[in-house]
Short mmCIF file of C-alpha atoms in Angstrom, two decimals:
data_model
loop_
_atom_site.label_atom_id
_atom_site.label_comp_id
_atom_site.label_asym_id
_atom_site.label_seq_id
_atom_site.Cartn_x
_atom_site.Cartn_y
_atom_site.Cartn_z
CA UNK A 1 6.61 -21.34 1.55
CA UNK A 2 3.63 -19.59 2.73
CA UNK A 3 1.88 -22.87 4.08
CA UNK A 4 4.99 -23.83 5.98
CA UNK A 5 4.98 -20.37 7.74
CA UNK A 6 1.31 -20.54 8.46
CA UNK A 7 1.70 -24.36 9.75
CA UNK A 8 4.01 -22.33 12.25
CA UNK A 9 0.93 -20.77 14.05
CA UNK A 10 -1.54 -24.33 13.30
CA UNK A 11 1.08 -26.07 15.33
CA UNK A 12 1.50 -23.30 18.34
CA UNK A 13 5.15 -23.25 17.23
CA UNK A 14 5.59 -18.99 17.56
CA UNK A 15 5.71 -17.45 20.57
CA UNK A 16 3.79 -14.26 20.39
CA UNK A 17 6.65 -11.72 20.28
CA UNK A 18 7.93 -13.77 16.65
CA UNK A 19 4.32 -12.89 15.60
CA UNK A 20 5.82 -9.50 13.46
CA UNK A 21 8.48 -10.71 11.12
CA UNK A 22 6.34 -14.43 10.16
CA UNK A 23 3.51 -12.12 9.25
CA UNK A 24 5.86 -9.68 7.57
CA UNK A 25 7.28 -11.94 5.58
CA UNK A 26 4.15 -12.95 4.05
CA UNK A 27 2.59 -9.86 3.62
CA UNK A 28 5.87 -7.79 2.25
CA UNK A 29 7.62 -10.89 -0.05
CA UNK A 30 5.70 -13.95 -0.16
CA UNK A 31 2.12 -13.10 -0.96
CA UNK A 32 3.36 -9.64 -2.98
CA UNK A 33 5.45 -11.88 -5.19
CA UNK A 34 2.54 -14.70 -5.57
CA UNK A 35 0.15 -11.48 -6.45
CA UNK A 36 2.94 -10.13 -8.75
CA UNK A 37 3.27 -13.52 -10.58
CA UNK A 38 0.11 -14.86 -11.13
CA UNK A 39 -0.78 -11.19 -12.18
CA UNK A 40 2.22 -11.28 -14.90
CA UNK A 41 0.53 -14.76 -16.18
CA UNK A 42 -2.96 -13.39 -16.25
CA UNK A 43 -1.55 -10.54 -18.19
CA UNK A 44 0.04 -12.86 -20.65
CA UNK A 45 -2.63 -14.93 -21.08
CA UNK A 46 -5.12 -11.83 -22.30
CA UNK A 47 -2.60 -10.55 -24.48
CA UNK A 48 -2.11 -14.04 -26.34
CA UNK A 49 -5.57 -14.35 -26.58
CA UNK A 50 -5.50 -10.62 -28.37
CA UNK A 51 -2.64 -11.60 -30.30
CA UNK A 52 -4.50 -14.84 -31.57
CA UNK A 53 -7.59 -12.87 -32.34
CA UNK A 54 -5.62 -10.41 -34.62
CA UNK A 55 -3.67 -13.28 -36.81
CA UNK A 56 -6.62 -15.59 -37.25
CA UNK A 57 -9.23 -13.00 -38.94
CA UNK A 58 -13.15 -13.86 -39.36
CA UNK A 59 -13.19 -17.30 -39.04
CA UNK A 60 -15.49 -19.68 -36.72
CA UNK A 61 -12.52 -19.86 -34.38
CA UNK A 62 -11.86 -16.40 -34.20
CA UNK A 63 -15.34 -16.00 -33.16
CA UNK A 64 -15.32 -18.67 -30.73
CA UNK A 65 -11.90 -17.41 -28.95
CA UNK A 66 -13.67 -13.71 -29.08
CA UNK A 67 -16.63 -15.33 -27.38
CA UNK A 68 -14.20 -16.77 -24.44
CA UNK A 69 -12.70 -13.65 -24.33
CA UNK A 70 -15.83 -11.48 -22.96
CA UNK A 71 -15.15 -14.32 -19.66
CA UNK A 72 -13.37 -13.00 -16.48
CA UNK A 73 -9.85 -13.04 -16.63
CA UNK A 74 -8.46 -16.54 -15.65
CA UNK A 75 -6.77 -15.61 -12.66
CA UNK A 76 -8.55 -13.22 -11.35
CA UNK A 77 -9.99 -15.20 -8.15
CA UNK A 78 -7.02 -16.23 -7.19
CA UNK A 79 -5.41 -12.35 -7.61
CA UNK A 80 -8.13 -11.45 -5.56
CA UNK A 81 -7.85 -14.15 -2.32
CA UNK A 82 -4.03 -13.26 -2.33
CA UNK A 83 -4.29 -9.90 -2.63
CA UNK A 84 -7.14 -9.80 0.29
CA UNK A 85 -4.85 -12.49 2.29
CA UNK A 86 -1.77 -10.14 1.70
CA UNK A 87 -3.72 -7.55 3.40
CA UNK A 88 -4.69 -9.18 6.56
CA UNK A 89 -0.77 -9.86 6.97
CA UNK A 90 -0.18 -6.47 6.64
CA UNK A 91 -2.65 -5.81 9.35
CA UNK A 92 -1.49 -8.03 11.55
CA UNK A 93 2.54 -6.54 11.18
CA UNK A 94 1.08 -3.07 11.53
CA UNK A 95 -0.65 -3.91 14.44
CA UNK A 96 1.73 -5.69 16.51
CA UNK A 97 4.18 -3.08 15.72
CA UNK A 98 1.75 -0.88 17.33
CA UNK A 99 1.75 -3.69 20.17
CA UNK A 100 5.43 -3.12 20.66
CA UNK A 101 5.55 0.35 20.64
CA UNK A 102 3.49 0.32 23.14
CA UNK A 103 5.65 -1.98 25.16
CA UNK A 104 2.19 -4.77 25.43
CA UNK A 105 3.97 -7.51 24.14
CA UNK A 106 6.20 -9.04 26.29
CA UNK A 107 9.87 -10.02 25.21
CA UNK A 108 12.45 -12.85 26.23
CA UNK A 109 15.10 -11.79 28.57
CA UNK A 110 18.08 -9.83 26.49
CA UNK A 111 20.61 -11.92 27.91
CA UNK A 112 18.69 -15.34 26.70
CA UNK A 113 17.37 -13.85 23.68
CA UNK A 114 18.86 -13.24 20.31
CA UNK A 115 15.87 -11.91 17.36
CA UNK A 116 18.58 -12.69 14.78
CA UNK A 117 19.00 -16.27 15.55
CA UNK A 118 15.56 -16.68 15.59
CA UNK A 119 14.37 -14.93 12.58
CA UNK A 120 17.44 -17.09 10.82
CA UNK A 121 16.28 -20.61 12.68
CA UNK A 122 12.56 -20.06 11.60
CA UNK A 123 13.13 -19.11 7.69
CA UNK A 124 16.61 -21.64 7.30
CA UNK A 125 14.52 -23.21 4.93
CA UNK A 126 14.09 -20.90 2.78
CA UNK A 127 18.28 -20.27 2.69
CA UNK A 128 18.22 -22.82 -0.28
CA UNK A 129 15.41 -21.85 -2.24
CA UNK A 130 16.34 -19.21 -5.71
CA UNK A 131 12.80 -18.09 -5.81
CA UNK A 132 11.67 -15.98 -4.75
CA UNK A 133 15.37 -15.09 -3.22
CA UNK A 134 15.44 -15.81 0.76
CA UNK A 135 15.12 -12.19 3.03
CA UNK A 136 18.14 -12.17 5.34
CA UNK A 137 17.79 -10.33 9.03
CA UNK A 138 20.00 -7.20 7.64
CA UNK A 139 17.39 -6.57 5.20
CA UNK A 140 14.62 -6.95 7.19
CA UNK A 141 15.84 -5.05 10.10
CA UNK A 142 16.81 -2.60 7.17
CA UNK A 143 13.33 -2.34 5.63
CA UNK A 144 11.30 -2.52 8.96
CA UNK A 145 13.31 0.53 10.46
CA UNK A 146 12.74 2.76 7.27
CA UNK A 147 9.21 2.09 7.69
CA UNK A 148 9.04 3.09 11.35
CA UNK A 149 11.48 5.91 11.04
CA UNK A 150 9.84 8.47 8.37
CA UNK A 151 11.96 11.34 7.90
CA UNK A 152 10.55 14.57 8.93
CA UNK A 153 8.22 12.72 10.87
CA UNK A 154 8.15 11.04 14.50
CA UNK A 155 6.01 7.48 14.14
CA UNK A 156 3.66 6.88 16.85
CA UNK A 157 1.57 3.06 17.52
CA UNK A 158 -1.88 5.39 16.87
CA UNK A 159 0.03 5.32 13.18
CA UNK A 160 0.89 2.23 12.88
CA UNK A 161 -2.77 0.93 14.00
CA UNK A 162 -4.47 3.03 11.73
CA UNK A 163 -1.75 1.45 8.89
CA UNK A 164 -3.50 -1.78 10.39
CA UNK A 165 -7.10 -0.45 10.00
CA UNK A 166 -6.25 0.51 6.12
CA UNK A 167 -5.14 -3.16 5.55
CA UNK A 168 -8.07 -4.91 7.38
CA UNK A 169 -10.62 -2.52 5.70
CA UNK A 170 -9.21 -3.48 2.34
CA UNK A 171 -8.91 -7.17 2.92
CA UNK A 172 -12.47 -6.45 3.74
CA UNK A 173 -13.46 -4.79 0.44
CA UNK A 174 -11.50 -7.74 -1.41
CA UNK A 175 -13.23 -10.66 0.19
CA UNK A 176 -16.75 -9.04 -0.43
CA UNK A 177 -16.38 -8.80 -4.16
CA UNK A 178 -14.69 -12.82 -3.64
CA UNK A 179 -17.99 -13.99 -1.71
CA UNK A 180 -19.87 -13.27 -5.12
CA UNK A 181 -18.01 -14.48 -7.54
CA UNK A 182 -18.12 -18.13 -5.18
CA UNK A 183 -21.35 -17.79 -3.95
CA UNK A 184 -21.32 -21.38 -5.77
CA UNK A 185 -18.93 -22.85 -4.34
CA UNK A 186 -19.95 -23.13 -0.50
CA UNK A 187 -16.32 -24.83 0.80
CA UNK A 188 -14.80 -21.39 -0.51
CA UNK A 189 -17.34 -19.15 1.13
CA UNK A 190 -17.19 -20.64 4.35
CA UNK A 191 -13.41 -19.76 4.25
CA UNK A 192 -14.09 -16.18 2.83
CA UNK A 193 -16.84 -15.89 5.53
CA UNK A 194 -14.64 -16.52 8.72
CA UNK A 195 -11.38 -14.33 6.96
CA UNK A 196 -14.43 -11.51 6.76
CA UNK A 197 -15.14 -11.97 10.16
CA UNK A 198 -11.46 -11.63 11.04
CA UNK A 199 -10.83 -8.45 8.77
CA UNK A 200 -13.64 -6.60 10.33
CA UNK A 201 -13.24 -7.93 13.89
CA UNK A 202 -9.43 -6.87 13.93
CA UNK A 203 -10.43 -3.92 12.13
CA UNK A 204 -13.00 -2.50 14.85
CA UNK A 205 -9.89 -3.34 17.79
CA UNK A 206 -7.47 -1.44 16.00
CA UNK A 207 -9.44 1.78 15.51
CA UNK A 208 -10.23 1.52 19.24
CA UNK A 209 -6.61 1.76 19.59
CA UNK A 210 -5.62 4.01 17.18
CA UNK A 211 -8.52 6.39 19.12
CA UNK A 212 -6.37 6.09 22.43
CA UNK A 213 -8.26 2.21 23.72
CA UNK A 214 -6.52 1.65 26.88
CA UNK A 215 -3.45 3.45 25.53
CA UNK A 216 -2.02 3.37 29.23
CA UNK A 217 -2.80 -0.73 29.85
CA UNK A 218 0.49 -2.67 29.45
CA UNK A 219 -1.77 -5.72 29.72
CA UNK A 220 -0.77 -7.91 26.31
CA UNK A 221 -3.67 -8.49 23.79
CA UNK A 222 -4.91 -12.05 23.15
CA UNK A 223 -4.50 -13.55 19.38
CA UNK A 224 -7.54 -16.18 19.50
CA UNK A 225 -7.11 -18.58 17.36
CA UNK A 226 -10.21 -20.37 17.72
CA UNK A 227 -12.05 -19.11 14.54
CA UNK A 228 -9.47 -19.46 12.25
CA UNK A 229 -6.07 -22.11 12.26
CA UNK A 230 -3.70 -19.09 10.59
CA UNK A 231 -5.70 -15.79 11.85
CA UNK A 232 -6.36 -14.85 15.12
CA UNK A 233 -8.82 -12.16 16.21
CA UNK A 234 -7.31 -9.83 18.42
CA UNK A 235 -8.69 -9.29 21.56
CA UNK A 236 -7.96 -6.54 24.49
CA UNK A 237 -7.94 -7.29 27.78
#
């Protein structure tokens, strides 16, 4: 599910103003439940292994499975790149809320446009699927308009860009602690070497913004897509 919505932007298939719910829906379901999963089976795993330890007393196997015990959790890599990848989708959602607060992205024509049919065409697939359960546009709009309507408290785009900044600094932090831990591997860091790029890039645009950056320009950013297939930096004109 979360490679067919990132083939989306590999294959130029999203215009720019279907940017905020594709991104949403990874950061808010897709990647969150892949976190919350693999998490649960780390868990598991650790407390087996416990479980094991304390039934098998002082034997040469107890030792040896206390011995693989002091190793990293299993999972904890790949808790880790999601977690840092659920981030950047967070940033990007936060951001281009911002974008459309601030009126800079343009829209389709209200009388040829419909965001429901859409959001609906681009995640049919999904309609058939049991798990995790398919978002429908009610709930989104639902969820999306709780988040941008605090109570007691008027939202601005300077929010939701800072929001942005939070998630781009932590992706940050995440992929850092992932580049040594695969320092050996040098496919991986490659990959965790361009998201880095991206998470600090986008972060540095969005505090300009958040500051007051060309607050009056209506002029649309750029999402360049040249340094990554599935994250663009953003750039302002």
């Amino acid at each position: 599910m979360v490679m067919y919505l990132l083939s989306g932007f590999e294959l130029e298939l999203y215009s720019v103003h279907e940017y905020h719910y594709i991104f949403w829906y990874l950061y808010e379901f897709l990647y969150g439940w892949l976190v919350s999963a693999i998490t649960r089976a780390d868990t598991f795993l650790m407390e087996q292994d416990v479980h094991n330890d304390t039934h098998k007393g002082r034997s040469k196997k107890s030792s040896k499975n206390k011995k693989k015990k002091s190793t990293p959790r299993p999972y904890n890599m790949e808790i880790l790149m999601y977690q840092a990848l659920q981030n950047i989708c967070g940033g990007y959602y936060k951001a281009l809320v911002g974008f459309r607060m601030d009126e800079k992205i343009p829209l389709p024509e209200i009388q040829f446009d419909s965001e429901r049919v859409r959001y609906e065409h681009r995640l049919l697939p999904f309609s058939s699927l049991l798990t995790p359960p398919p978002v429908h546009y009610q709930e989104f709009l639902d969820m999306t308009n709780a988040q941008m309507h605090k109570r007691n408290e008027k939202v601005t785009s300077e929010m939701q860009y800072i929001a942005g900044c939070r998630h781009f600094h932590q992706a940050r932090n995440m992929l850092e602690r992932a580049l040594l831990l695969y320092q050996a591997n040098s496919l991986m860091e490659n990959e965790i070497n361009t998201l880095l790029k991206i998470a600090k890039t986008n972060f540095v645009v969005l505090k300009l913004l958040a500051d007051g950056h060309k607050k009056d320009s209506k002029e649309p950013p750029v999402f360049d897509f040249s340094c990554h297939r599935h994250f663009p930096l953003i750039k302002i004109t």
